[in-house]
Amino acid sequence: MSYAVGDALPPFVVESASPEAMKAWAVFLADPNPIHLDVEVVKAKGLGDRVINQGPMNVAFMMNMLMAAFPGATIEAMDSRFLDNVYGGDKVTAQGAITAVEGNRISCEFTLDVAGRGAVNSGTATLLV
Amino acid sequence: MSELAFPPAPNVAGTSLDGTKIFTISLEENAALCRSTGVEPASDGSAHPIYYYIATQVAMGKTVAGVCETCEFDVEEGPMMGSSGVKFTEQLMVGESYKVTGEILSLVRKQSRKLGLMDVLTYRLRLHRQADGTCILETDNVWVLPRKELAA
């Protein structure tokens, strides 16, 4: 498989951010922050009217996009910036492009976008292919 | 109003986040985590790479609330993730056990046009294989701690 600067990475799509997954991640992260679990708490804090996805799950969506784009590759480094929240029910798409190819090292930039609201995360990564 | 009008952020740089817990990535949890994000677990024994964040958070020496408390910030006020970076030297593996070392790098008080007065917390964690102590990844996390009470 050959890669070139500018190649688009196939999008990774989550049709609907799942409140059930947020409950599972509260256990994975040992973090029972109620903004991920209880709509009433989100409303009371003035943060919206749906539960909020844990930030690390957003990073996992972007990692899934990278791993699908480069089968068998490993992530060497990754940086993620958190720009906004993903809410329960949001349609989420991770997508990006190759920015550098140096031997077996591929650099990429990418975003996680919510339908109708734009980028909620952005990031860069290098992978060893 | 400039940051100079407010007291400085607590001096917490250098605070140890070394953990005593051992974090083991179980086959069952890795599978559940992968499926919760829409993918199947890898067949080569590697764990989902997002365990860089989960393992270091769960096994560091303080809870998230405890880190906030060190920064004289009530976790109920809502810390926000700013950024997270990781450098791997090895893949995370299912069935492997890990321990954490780390420290707070800085806590800087800033005025943001969007968020108002806030403290920006940066901390670094390293994940070591329990069996031989090898460091397999290093992660820097940045959290934003809104300081509404100081700006009031």
Short mmCIF file of C-alpha atoms in Angstrom, two decimals:
data_model
loop_
_atom_site.label_atom_id
_atom_site.label_comp_id
_atom_site.label_asym_id
_atom_site.label_seq_id
_atom_site.Cartn_x
_atom_site.Cartn_y
_atom_site.Cartn_z
CA MET A 1 0.00 0.00 0.00
CA SER A 2 1.38 3.41 -0.89
CA TYR A 3 0.50 6.68 0.79
CA ALA A 4 0.94 10.26 -0.35
CA VAL A 5 0.65 13.70 1.20
CA GLY A 6 -2.86 14.98 0.76
CA ASP A 7 -4.52 11.58 0.70
CA ALA A 8 -7.83 11.72 2.53
CA LEU A 9 -8.40 9.21 5.31
CA PRO A 10 -11.67 7.25 5.10
CA PRO A 11 -14.17 8.73 7.57
CA PHE A 12 -15.16 6.84 10.71
CA VAL A 13 -18.82 7.50 11.48
CA VAL A 14 -20.78 7.05 14.69
CA GLU A 15 -24.43 7.45 13.75
CA SER A 16 -25.56 8.36 17.26
CA ALA A 17 -23.40 8.97 20.34
CA SER A 18 -24.74 6.47 22.84
CA PRO A 19 -25.76 7.29 26.42
CA GLU A 20 -25.35 3.56 27.15
CA ALA A 21 -21.72 3.76 26.04
CA MET A 22 -21.25 6.76 28.33
CA LYS A 23 -22.43 4.62 31.26
CA ALA A 24 -19.88 1.97 30.34
CA TRP A 25 -17.10 4.56 30.05
CA ALA A 26 -17.91 5.94 33.49
CA VAL A 27 -16.85 2.47 34.71
CA PHE A 28 -13.83 2.20 32.39
CA LEU A 29 -12.59 5.60 33.57
CA ALA A 30 -13.64 5.07 37.20
CA ASP A 31 -15.19 8.52 36.87
CA PRO A 32 -18.89 8.80 37.72
CA ASN A 33 -19.17 12.48 36.72
CA PRO A 34 -22.96 12.90 36.36
CA ILE A 35 -22.74 15.16 33.28
CA HIS A 36 -22.11 11.92 31.37
CA LEU A 37 -24.98 10.07 33.03
CA ASP A 38 -27.82 12.34 34.08
CA VAL A 39 -29.57 14.81 31.78
CA GLU A 40 -30.99 16.68 34.76
CA VAL A 41 -27.49 17.44 36.02
CA VAL A 42 -26.46 18.69 32.58
CA LYS A 43 -29.50 20.99 32.56
CA ALA A 44 -28.85 22.20 36.10
CA LYS A 45 -25.27 23.13 35.19
CA GLY A 46 -26.46 25.01 32.11
CA LEU A 47 -24.48 22.77 29.81
CA GLY A 48 -27.31 21.68 27.52
CA ASP A 49 -30.15 19.21 27.54
CA ARG A 50 -28.40 15.95 26.67
CA VAL A 51 -25.71 13.90 28.39
CA ILE A 52 -22.14 14.72 27.36
CA ASN A 53 -19.76 12.16 25.89
CA GLN A 54 -16.53 11.58 27.83
CA GLY A 55 -13.65 13.34 26.08
CA PRO A 56 -11.46 10.23 25.90
CA MET A 57 -14.21 8.42 23.96
CA ASN A 58 -13.97 11.17 21.34
CA VAL A 59 -10.24 10.46 21.13
CA ALA A 60 -11.04 6.76 20.71
CA PHE A 61 -13.28 7.57 17.71
CA MET A 62 -10.35 9.39 16.07
CA MET A 63 -8.05 6.47 16.87
CA ASN A 64 -10.55 4.11 15.25
CA MET A 65 -10.44 6.23 12.10
CA LEU A 66 -6.63 6.08 12.06
CA MET A 67 -6.45 2.34 12.67
CA ALA A 68 -8.97 1.65 9.92
CA ALA A 69 -7.09 3.91 7.51
CA PHE A 70 -3.76 2.15 8.17
CA PRO A 71 -4.43 -1.55 8.82
CA GLY A 72 -1.64 -3.14 10.84
CA ALA A 73 -0.04 0.20 11.68
CA THR A 74 0.70 1.41 15.20
CA ILE A 75 0.17 4.90 16.56
CA GLU A 76 3.53 6.38 17.56
CA ALA A 77 2.24 9.73 18.82
CA MET A 78 -1.05 11.59 18.91
CA ASP A 79 -2.24 14.99 20.10
CA SER A 80 -5.90 15.88 20.54
CA ARG A 81 -7.49 19.24 21.28
CA PHE A 82 -10.94 19.48 22.81
CA LEU A 83 -12.96 22.25 21.23
CA ASP A 84 -16.55 21.44 22.14
CA ASN A 85 -18.76 18.67 23.52
CA VAL A 86 -20.30 15.65 21.85
CA TYR A 87 -23.82 15.12 23.18
CA GLY A 88 -25.92 12.00 23.36
CA GLY A 89 -27.56 11.36 19.99
CA ASP A 90 -25.04 13.40 17.99
CA LYS A 91 -23.87 11.99 14.67
CA VAL A 92 -20.07 12.08 14.81
CA THR A 93 -17.53 11.75 12.00
CA ALA A 94 -13.77 11.43 12.35
CA GLN A 95 -11.89 12.35 9.18
CA GLY A 96 -8.53 13.66 8.11
CA ALA A 97 -5.66 13.63 5.66
CA ILE A 98 -1.99 12.68 5.36
CA THR A 99 0.39 15.60 5.92
CA ALA A 100 3.77 13.87 5.61
CA VAL A 101 5.29 10.56 4.54
CA GLU A 102 8.81 9.76 5.69
CA GLY A 103 9.78 6.13 5.11
CA ASN A 104 7.41 4.03 7.21
CA ARG A 105 6.29 7.03 9.29
CA ILE A 106 3.03 8.72 8.26
CA SER A 107 1.83 12.01 9.73
CA CYS A 108 -1.83 12.99 9.68
CA GLU A 109 -4.13 15.75 10.80
CA PHE A 110 -7.79 15.17 11.53
CA THR A 111 -10.96 16.39 13.15
CA LEU A 112 -13.96 14.95 14.89
CA ASP A 113 -17.05 16.67 13.56
CA VAL A 114 -20.62 16.73 14.81
CA ALA A 115 -23.31 16.98 12.15
CA GLY A 116 -24.56 20.56 12.05
CA ARG A 117 -22.01 21.94 14.52
CA GLY A 118 -18.61 21.30 12.96
CA ALA A 119 -15.36 20.27 14.63
CA VAL A 120 -15.44 19.36 18.31
CA ASN A 121 -11.95 17.83 18.40
CA SER A 122 -8.89 18.28 16.26
CA GLY A 123 -5.63 16.43 16.28
CA THR A 124 -2.42 15.24 14.73
CA ALA A 125 -0.75 11.85 14.80
CA THR A 126 2.19 9.91 13.49
CA LEU A 127 1.84 6.22 12.69
CA LEU A 128 4.36 3.53 11.87
CA VAL A 129 3.16 1.49 8.90
CA MET B 1 -8.96 43.15 34.21
CA SER B 2 -5.49 41.61 33.92
CA GLU B 3 -4.33 38.42 35.61
CA LEU B 4 -2.17 40.58 37.85
CA ALA B 5 -5.31 41.73 39.66
CA PHE B 6 -5.91 38.20 40.94
CA PRO B 7 -3.87 36.09 43.32
CA PRO B 8 -1.47 33.71 41.59
CA ALA B 9 -2.41 30.10 40.99
CA PRO B 10 -1.27 27.69 43.71
CA ASN B 11 2.32 26.55 43.25
CA VAL B 12 1.75 22.87 42.54
CA ALA B 13 4.37 22.17 39.87
CA GLY B 14 6.32 19.07 40.79
CA THR B 15 3.51 17.45 42.78
CA SER B 16 3.93 13.70 42.41
CA LEU B 17 1.24 11.68 40.68
CA ASP B 18 3.06 8.38 41.10
CA GLY B 19 0.52 5.63 41.54
CA THR B 20 0.45 2.58 43.74
CA LYS B 21 -2.32 0.75 41.87
CA ILE B 22 -1.60 -1.87 39.24
CA PHE B 23 -3.77 -1.56 36.12
CA THR B 24 -4.40 -4.71 34.12
CA ILE B 25 -6.16 -4.56 30.75
CA SER B 26 -8.61 -7.42 30.80
CA LEU B 27 -9.75 -9.29 27.71
CA GLU B 28 -13.40 -8.71 28.58
CA GLU B 29 -13.13 -5.01 29.30
CA ASN B 30 -11.02 -4.34 26.21
CA ALA B 31 -13.63 -6.10 24.08
CA ALA B 32 -16.47 -4.14 25.69
CA LEU B 33 -14.59 -0.87 25.28
CA CYS B 34 -13.80 -1.52 21.62
CA ARG B 35 -17.41 -2.41 20.85
CA SER B 36 -18.68 0.67 22.69
CA THR B 37 -16.74 2.76 20.17
CA GLY B 38 -17.94 0.83 17.14
CA VAL B 39 -15.03 -1.52 16.44
CA GLU B 40 -14.10 -5.12 17.18
CA PRO B 41 -11.09 -5.83 19.43
CA ALA B 42 -7.79 -6.52 17.65
CA SER B 43 -6.93 -10.17 17.06
CA ASP B 44 -3.19 -9.72 17.75
CA GLY B 45 -3.49 -9.24 21.51
CA SER B 46 -3.07 -5.48 21.43
CA ALA B 47 -5.46 -3.37 23.45
CA HIS B 48 -7.30 -0.32 22.19
CA PRO B 49 -4.74 2.53 22.28
CA ILE B 50 -7.17 4.76 24.21
CA TYR B 51 -6.08 2.75 27.24
CA TYR B 52 -3.16 5.18 27.30
CA TYR B 53 -5.62 7.63 28.84
CA ILE B 54 -7.73 5.20 30.85
CA ALA B 55 -4.86 3.29 32.46
CA THR B 56 -2.96 6.42 33.43
CA GLN B 57 -6.03 8.14 34.84
CA VAL B 58 -7.23 5.15 36.81
CA ALA B 59 -3.82 4.14 38.23
CA MET B 60 -2.23 7.55 38.88
CA GLY B 61 -1.60 8.53 42.46
CA LYS B 62 -4.57 10.88 42.79
CA THR B 63 -8.13 10.79 41.57
CA VAL B 64 -9.30 13.53 39.19
CA ALA B 65 -11.02 15.10 42.21
CA GLY B 66 -7.79 14.79 44.16
CA VAL B 67 -5.76 16.50 41.44
CA CYS B 68 -8.32 19.31 41.40
CA GLU B 69 -8.14 19.58 45.18
CA THR B 70 -4.35 19.90 44.97
CA CYS B 71 -4.99 22.84 42.64
CA GLU B 72 -7.47 24.28 45.20
CA PHE B 73 -10.29 23.67 42.72
CA ASP B 74 -13.59 21.96 43.48
CA VAL B 75 -14.19 19.20 40.94
CA GLU B 76 -17.90 20.06 41.13
CA GLU B 77 -17.08 23.34 39.36
CA GLY B 78 -16.41 21.31 36.21
CA PRO B 79 -12.84 20.90 35.01
CA MET B 80 -12.64 20.75 31.20
CA MET B 81 -10.22 18.78 29.06
CA GLY B 82 -8.09 21.11 26.96
CA SER B 83 -5.79 18.70 25.19
CA SER B 84 -4.19 15.30 25.51
CA GLY B 85 -1.01 14.06 23.90
CA VAL B 86 0.68 10.68 23.96
CA LYS B 87 3.91 9.13 22.73
CA PHE B 88 4.05 5.35 22.59
CA THR B 89 7.20 3.28 22.59
CA GLU B 90 5.22 0.02 22.65
CA GLN B 91 1.66 -1.06 22.07
CA LEU B 92 -0.64 -1.67 25.04
CA MET B 93 -1.40 -5.36 25.41
CA VAL B 94 -4.40 -7.24 26.74
CA GLY B 95 -3.54 -9.19 29.90
CA GLU B 96 -0.54 -6.96 30.67
CA SER B 97 -0.27 -5.11 33.97
CA TYR B 98 0.95 -1.54 34.25
CA LYS B 99 1.79 1.07 36.85
CA VAL B 100 1.99 4.86 36.63
CA THR B 101 4.49 7.56 37.49
CA GLY B 102 4.00 11.25 36.87
CA GLU B 103 3.84 14.77 38.12
CA ILE B 104 2.09 18.09 37.71
CA LEU B 105 4.10 20.23 35.30
CA SER B 106 2.39 23.58 35.74
CA LEU B 107 -0.69 25.48 36.85
CA VAL B 108 -0.99 28.84 35.13
CA ARG B 109 -3.68 31.46 35.77
CA LYS B 110 -4.97 33.11 32.61
CA GLN B 111 -7.74 35.40 31.42
CA SER B 112 -9.68 33.97 28.49
CA ARG B 113 -12.08 36.01 26.39
CA LYS B 114 -14.32 32.95 26.03
CA LEU B 115 -14.02 31.35 29.49
CA GLY B 116 -13.01 34.24 31.74
CA LEU B 117 -10.48 33.69 34.50
CA MET B 118 -9.12 30.15 34.51
CA ASP B 119 -6.21 28.02 35.60
CA VAL B 120 -4.53 25.85 32.99
CA LEU B 121 -3.27 22.61 34.52
CA THR B 122 -0.66 20.50 32.72
CA TYR B 123 0.40 17.12 34.08
CA ARG B 124 2.54 14.30 32.73
CA LEU B 125 2.00 10.60 33.33
CA ARG B 126 4.10 7.62 32.28
CA LEU B 127 2.87 4.07 32.01
CA HIS B 128 5.31 1.32 32.96
CA ARG B 129 5.02 -2.39 32.36
CA GLN B 130 4.71 -3.94 35.80
CA ALA B 131 6.83 -6.97 34.91
CA ASP B 132 10.07 -5.11 34.12
CA GLY B 133 9.40 -1.41 34.72
CA THR B 134 9.81 -0.49 31.04
CA CYS B 135 8.11 2.82 30.22
CA ILE B 136 5.83 2.18 27.28
CA LEU B 137 4.17 5.57 26.93
CA GLU B 138 4.19 9.14 28.16
CA THR B 139 1.15 11.39 28.12
CA ASP B 140 0.66 15.08 28.78
CA ASN B 141 -2.83 16.24 29.64
CA VAL B 142 -4.05 19.82 29.84
CA TRP B 143 -7.14 20.71 31.84
CA VAL B 144 -8.91 24.04 32.10
CA LEU B 145 -10.15 24.92 35.57
CA PRO B 146 -12.65 27.82 35.36
CA ARG B 147 -12.17 30.29 38.26
CA LYS B 148 -15.55 31.97 38.23
CA GLU B 149 -15.40 32.54 41.98
CA LEU B 150 -12.27 34.69 41.68
CA ALA B 151 -13.71 36.74 38.86
CA ALA B 152 -17.01 37.41 40.67
#
